[in-house]
Amino acid sequence: MIEMLKRPGGQLASRPLHFFWLVDCSGSMEGEKMESVNYAIKQTIPDMRAAAEDNPNAQLLIRTIAFSTGAKWEQEEPTPIEEFSFKPFKAHGLTDIGEAFGMLAEQLTIPPMSDRALPPVIVVLSDGRPTDDYRAAIQKLMALPWGKKAVKIAISIGTDADDEMLAEFTGNKDLVLQANNPQALVKMIKWASTVAKQVSAPNSNPTANSLLPLDMNTIPTEDDIDAADVW
């Protein structure tokens, strides 16, 4: 696992910031939802790279988990945003989000996490209800110091998503973002991608979600999003 990278000239890179995408790839995501997720995450990469270049205080490392029937790493090694190559997600199967949380928890111990790391950012996207034991996995996650300190954001896709479960994960219902159409989903994903910049700002004092000074006023609202059919 990557804890510290070398910059040109042999200097040590600054503190690692691990950014995780956990994406629902169940069968109900097939079609426009999955296409919108893939489009939006791909679109965030140039902006995240630009933000990383402007901030020498953090080394932004990306990882992705897909969950459907079971869960799997799509990008297991923490990869610098400058080198990250996005693989589109494909939809099929169930909604085993508990397994995804369990896999994530295994990576939030020290090691493999560095004690010098900034609080990780975890973004979960889901349109359905869990088909496995997610509560035990969330409890395991929240028992870890990095699980408690992580910035946890959820994007609730459509009207059938389990918002109560997502709020259990974030610990803050205000960080469960509603996306009921393609335009909203794209805007919410793009907003979530900017959180790493806020966490790694030189004067920030990142801590648990309820205390983190996120600029919540920048979250897109219905007024910012063109009318569209609701999922």
Short mmCIF file of C-alpha atoms in Angstrom, two decimals:
data_model
loop_
_atom_site.label_atom_id
_atom_site.label_comp_id
_atom_site.label_asym_id
_atom_site.label_seq_id
_atom_site.Cartn_x
_atom_site.Cartn_y
_atom_site.Cartn_z
CA MET A 1 0.00 0.00 0.00
CA ILE A 2 1.13 3.54 -0.71
CA GLU A 3 1.79 5.63 2.40
CA MET A 4 4.25 8.18 1.09
CA LEU A 5 5.33 8.99 -2.43
CA LYS A 6 8.36 10.79 -3.81
CA ARG A 7 8.10 14.13 -5.52
CA PRO A 8 10.57 15.24 -8.21
CA GLY A 9 13.94 15.97 -6.66
CA GLY A 10 13.56 13.29 -4.03
CA GLN A 11 11.42 15.25 -1.56
CA LEU A 12 8.77 13.43 0.38
CA ALA A 13 5.20 14.06 -0.67
CA SER A 14 2.81 15.65 1.78
CA ARG A 15 0.15 13.87 3.81
CA PRO A 16 -1.87 11.19 1.99
CA LEU A 17 -5.59 11.74 1.52
CA HIS A 18 -7.48 8.56 0.62
CA PHE A 19 -10.66 9.08 -1.42
CA PHE A 20 -13.02 6.12 -1.81
CA TRP A 21 -15.92 5.74 -4.26
CA LEU A 22 -18.34 2.97 -3.19
CA VAL A 23 -20.79 2.46 -6.04
CA ASP A 24 -24.04 0.50 -6.14
CA CYS A 25 -23.87 -1.73 -9.21
CA SER A 26 -27.05 -3.72 -8.55
CA GLY A 27 -29.46 -4.55 -11.35
CA SER A 28 -31.70 -1.58 -10.56
CA MET A 29 -28.84 0.74 -11.52
CA GLU A 30 -28.80 -0.56 -15.09
CA GLY A 31 -29.35 1.97 -17.82
CA GLU A 32 -29.52 5.72 -17.27
CA LYS A 33 -28.48 5.63 -13.60
CA MET A 34 -25.29 3.69 -14.25
CA GLU A 35 -24.53 5.75 -17.34
CA SER A 36 -24.92 8.96 -15.32
CA VAL A 37 -22.64 7.67 -12.55
CA ASN A 38 -19.93 6.66 -15.02
CA TYR A 39 -20.18 9.94 -16.89
CA ALA A 40 -20.04 12.06 -13.73
CA ILE A 41 -17.13 10.28 -12.04
CA LYS A 42 -15.12 10.42 -15.25
CA GLN A 43 -15.86 14.14 -15.50
CA THR A 44 -14.55 14.78 -11.98
CA ILE A 45 -11.05 13.50 -12.71
CA PRO A 46 -9.62 16.60 -14.44
CA ASP A 47 -10.95 18.89 -11.70
CA MET A 48 -9.58 16.65 -8.95
CA ARG A 49 -6.21 16.63 -10.67
CA ALA A 50 -6.22 20.41 -10.92
CA ALA A 51 -7.15 20.72 -7.25
CA ALA A 52 -4.34 18.34 -6.29
CA GLU A 53 -1.83 20.40 -8.27
CA ASP A 54 -2.93 23.53 -6.43
CA ASN A 55 -2.57 21.90 -3.02
CA PRO A 56 0.93 20.71 -2.03
CA ASN A 57 -0.34 19.76 1.43
CA ALA A 58 -1.93 16.48 0.37
CA GLN A 59 -1.33 13.54 -1.94
CA LEU A 60 -4.76 12.55 -3.25
CA LEU A 61 -5.14 8.77 -3.62
CA ILE A 62 -8.19 7.19 -5.27
CA ARG A 63 -9.81 3.78 -4.73
CA THR A 64 -13.12 2.35 -5.92
CA ILE A 65 -15.40 -0.47 -4.76
CA ALA A 66 -18.35 -1.85 -6.72
CA PHE A 67 -21.08 -3.68 -4.81
CA SER A 68 -23.84 -5.82 -6.28
CA THR A 69 -23.99 -9.58 -5.55
CA GLY A 70 -20.97 -9.36 -3.30
CA ALA A 71 -18.46 -6.55 -3.56
CA LYS A 72 -15.13 -6.13 -5.30
CA TRP A 73 -12.35 -3.62 -5.66
CA GLU A 74 -12.32 -1.96 -9.05
CA GLN A 75 -9.24 0.01 -7.97
CA GLU A 76 -7.69 -1.65 -4.92
CA GLU A 77 -4.30 0.03 -4.75
CA PRO A 78 -4.39 3.66 -3.57
CA THR A 79 -3.62 5.42 -6.83
CA PRO A 80 -2.47 9.04 -7.17
CA ILE A 81 -5.14 11.08 -8.94
CA GLU A 82 -2.52 11.98 -11.55
CA GLU A 83 -2.29 8.29 -12.50
CA PHE A 84 -5.89 7.23 -11.92
CA SER A 85 -7.63 5.65 -14.93
CA PHE A 86 -11.37 5.27 -14.46
CA LYS A 87 -13.02 1.93 -15.31
CA PRO A 88 -16.76 2.24 -15.99
CA PHE A 89 -19.04 0.37 -13.61
CA LYS A 90 -21.51 -2.25 -14.85
CA ALA A 91 -24.85 -3.04 -13.23
CA HIS A 92 -26.09 -6.52 -12.26
CA GLY A 93 -27.22 -8.50 -9.23
CA LEU A 94 -28.13 -7.58 -5.66
CA THR A 95 -27.17 -4.78 -3.24
CA ASP A 96 -24.58 -6.24 -0.85
CA ILE A 97 -23.45 -2.91 0.58
CA GLY A 98 -22.50 -4.51 3.90
CA GLU A 99 -19.75 -6.46 2.18
CA ALA A 100 -18.44 -3.23 0.65
CA PHE A 101 -18.36 -1.58 4.09
CA GLY A 102 -16.49 -4.60 5.45
CA MET A 103 -13.87 -4.40 2.71
CA LEU A 104 -13.48 -0.69 3.37
CA ALA A 105 -13.03 -1.24 7.11
CA GLU A 106 -10.10 -3.56 6.44
CA GLN A 107 -8.30 -0.67 4.75
CA LEU A 108 -8.90 1.90 7.50
CA THR A 109 -6.60 0.32 10.08
CA ILE A 110 -2.97 1.30 10.73
CA PRO A 111 -1.42 -0.25 8.72
CA PRO A 112 -2.29 -0.12 5.84
CA MET A 113 -3.34 3.48 6.59
CA SER A 114 -0.58 5.84 7.58
CA ASP A 115 -0.87 7.63 10.93
CA ARG A 116 0.11 10.79 9.02
CA ALA A 117 -2.86 10.59 6.68
CA LEU A 118 -5.56 13.19 6.46
CA PRO A 119 -9.10 11.99 7.27
CA PRO A 120 -10.24 9.81 4.36
CA VAL A 121 -13.21 10.81 2.22
CA ILE A 122 -15.79 8.09 1.51
CA VAL A 123 -18.58 8.65 -1.02
CA VAL A 124 -21.31 6.01 -1.28
CA LEU A 125 -23.84 5.95 -4.14
CA SER A 126 -26.92 3.73 -3.91
CA ASP A 127 -30.42 3.48 -5.34
CA GLY A 128 -31.80 0.55 -3.35
CA ARG A 129 -32.03 -1.34 -0.09
CA PRO A 130 -29.30 -3.58 1.34
CA THR A 131 -29.50 -7.30 0.69
CA ASP A 132 -26.97 -8.23 3.39
CA ASP A 133 -26.11 -7.36 7.00
CA TYR A 134 -24.96 -3.77 6.63
CA ARG A 135 -25.41 -2.75 10.30
CA ALA A 136 -22.65 -5.04 11.59
CA ALA A 137 -20.33 -3.71 8.90
CA ILE A 138 -21.13 -0.07 9.74
CA GLN A 139 -20.51 -0.78 13.43
CA LYS A 140 -17.15 -2.32 12.56
CA LEU A 141 -16.30 0.68 10.42
CA MET A 142 -17.28 3.19 13.09
CA ALA A 143 -15.28 1.35 15.76
CA LEU A 144 -12.08 2.27 13.90
CA PRO A 145 -10.41 5.63 14.60
CA TRP A 146 -10.20 6.35 10.86
CA GLY A 147 -13.79 5.23 10.44
CA LYS A 148 -14.89 7.82 12.98
CA LYS A 149 -12.74 10.59 11.50
CA ALA A 150 -13.60 9.89 7.87
CA VAL A 151 -15.71 12.34 5.93
CA LYS A 152 -18.68 10.24 4.87
CA ILE A 153 -21.05 11.36 2.11
CA ALA A 154 -23.92 9.39 0.57
CA ILE A 155 -25.77 10.06 -2.66
CA SER A 156 -29.31 8.67 -2.62
CA ILE A 157 -30.31 7.83 -6.20
CA GLY A 158 -34.02 7.81 -7.05
CA THR A 159 -37.03 7.34 -4.78
CA ASP A 160 -36.37 3.74 -3.71
CA ALA A 161 -33.02 4.26 -1.98
CA ASP A 162 -32.78 3.43 1.73
CA ASP A 163 -32.08 6.91 3.09
CA GLU A 164 -32.17 5.72 6.72
CA MET A 165 -29.39 3.24 6.01
CA LEU A 166 -27.36 5.92 4.23
CA ALA A 167 -27.82 8.27 7.20
CA GLU A 168 -26.56 5.52 9.51
CA PHE A 169 -23.43 5.42 7.38
CA THR A 170 -22.83 9.19 7.21
CA GLY A 171 -23.88 9.88 10.79
CA ASN A 172 -25.43 13.10 9.48
CA LYS A 173 -28.65 13.18 7.48
CA ASP A 174 -27.55 16.45 5.86
CA LEU A 175 -24.79 14.51 4.14
CA VAL A 176 -27.28 12.19 2.41
CA LEU A 177 -27.68 14.01 -0.89
CA GLN A 178 -30.81 13.42 -2.97
CA ALA A 179 -30.46 12.74 -6.70
CA ASN A 180 -33.80 11.95 -8.31
CA ASN A 181 -32.86 12.54 -11.94
CA PRO A 182 -29.73 12.39 -14.14
CA GLN A 183 -28.94 16.11 -13.86
CA ALA A 184 -29.09 16.02 -10.07
CA LEU A 185 -26.95 12.87 -9.89
CA VAL A 186 -24.20 14.37 -12.02
CA LYS A 187 -24.17 17.58 -9.98
CA MET A 188 -24.10 15.72 -6.64
CA ILE A 189 -21.20 13.52 -7.74
CA LYS A 190 -19.25 16.55 -8.91
CA TRP A 191 -19.88 18.30 -5.58
CA ALA A 192 -18.78 15.25 -3.61
CA SER A 193 -15.52 15.16 -5.55
CA THR A 194 -14.67 18.66 -4.31
CA VAL A 195 -14.73 17.64 -0.65
CA ALA A 196 -11.15 16.34 -0.79
CA LYS A 197 -10.01 19.90 -1.48
CA GLN A 198 -11.85 21.16 1.59
CA VAL A 199 -10.42 18.43 3.80
CA SER A 200 -6.85 19.10 2.69
CA ALA A 201 -6.99 22.91 2.85
CA PRO A 202 -4.03 24.26 4.86
CA ASN A 203 -6.20 25.94 7.50
CA SER A 204 -8.80 23.20 7.83
CA ASN A 205 -9.20 21.17 11.01
CA PRO A 206 -10.89 18.04 9.70
CA THR A 207 -12.62 15.77 12.16
CA ALA A 208 -15.88 13.81 12.32
CA ASN A 209 -18.63 14.65 9.82
CA SER A 210 -20.70 16.57 12.34
CA LEU A 211 -17.78 18.91 13.04
CA LEU A 212 -16.08 19.08 9.67
CA PRO A 213 -16.32 22.61 8.21
CA LEU A 214 -17.71 21.51 4.85
CA ASP A 215 -19.10 24.30 2.73
CA MET A 216 -22.62 22.89 2.70
CA ASN A 217 -23.90 26.01 0.96
CA THR A 218 -22.29 24.80 -2.25
CA ILE A 219 -24.39 21.62 -2.47
CA PRO A 220 -26.63 21.85 -5.57
CA THR A 221 -30.32 22.41 -4.85
CA GLU A 222 -33.42 21.81 -6.94
CA ASP A 223 -33.20 25.42 -8.12
CA ASP A 224 -29.77 24.68 -9.62
CA ILE A 225 -30.97 21.65 -11.56
CA ASP A 226 -33.01 21.64 -14.73
CA ALA A 227 -36.35 19.88 -14.62
CA ALA A 228 -36.23 16.22 -15.62
CA ASP A 229 -38.15 13.01 -15.18
CA VAL A 230 -37.87 11.59 -11.66
CA TRP A 231 -36.49 8.08 -11.28
#
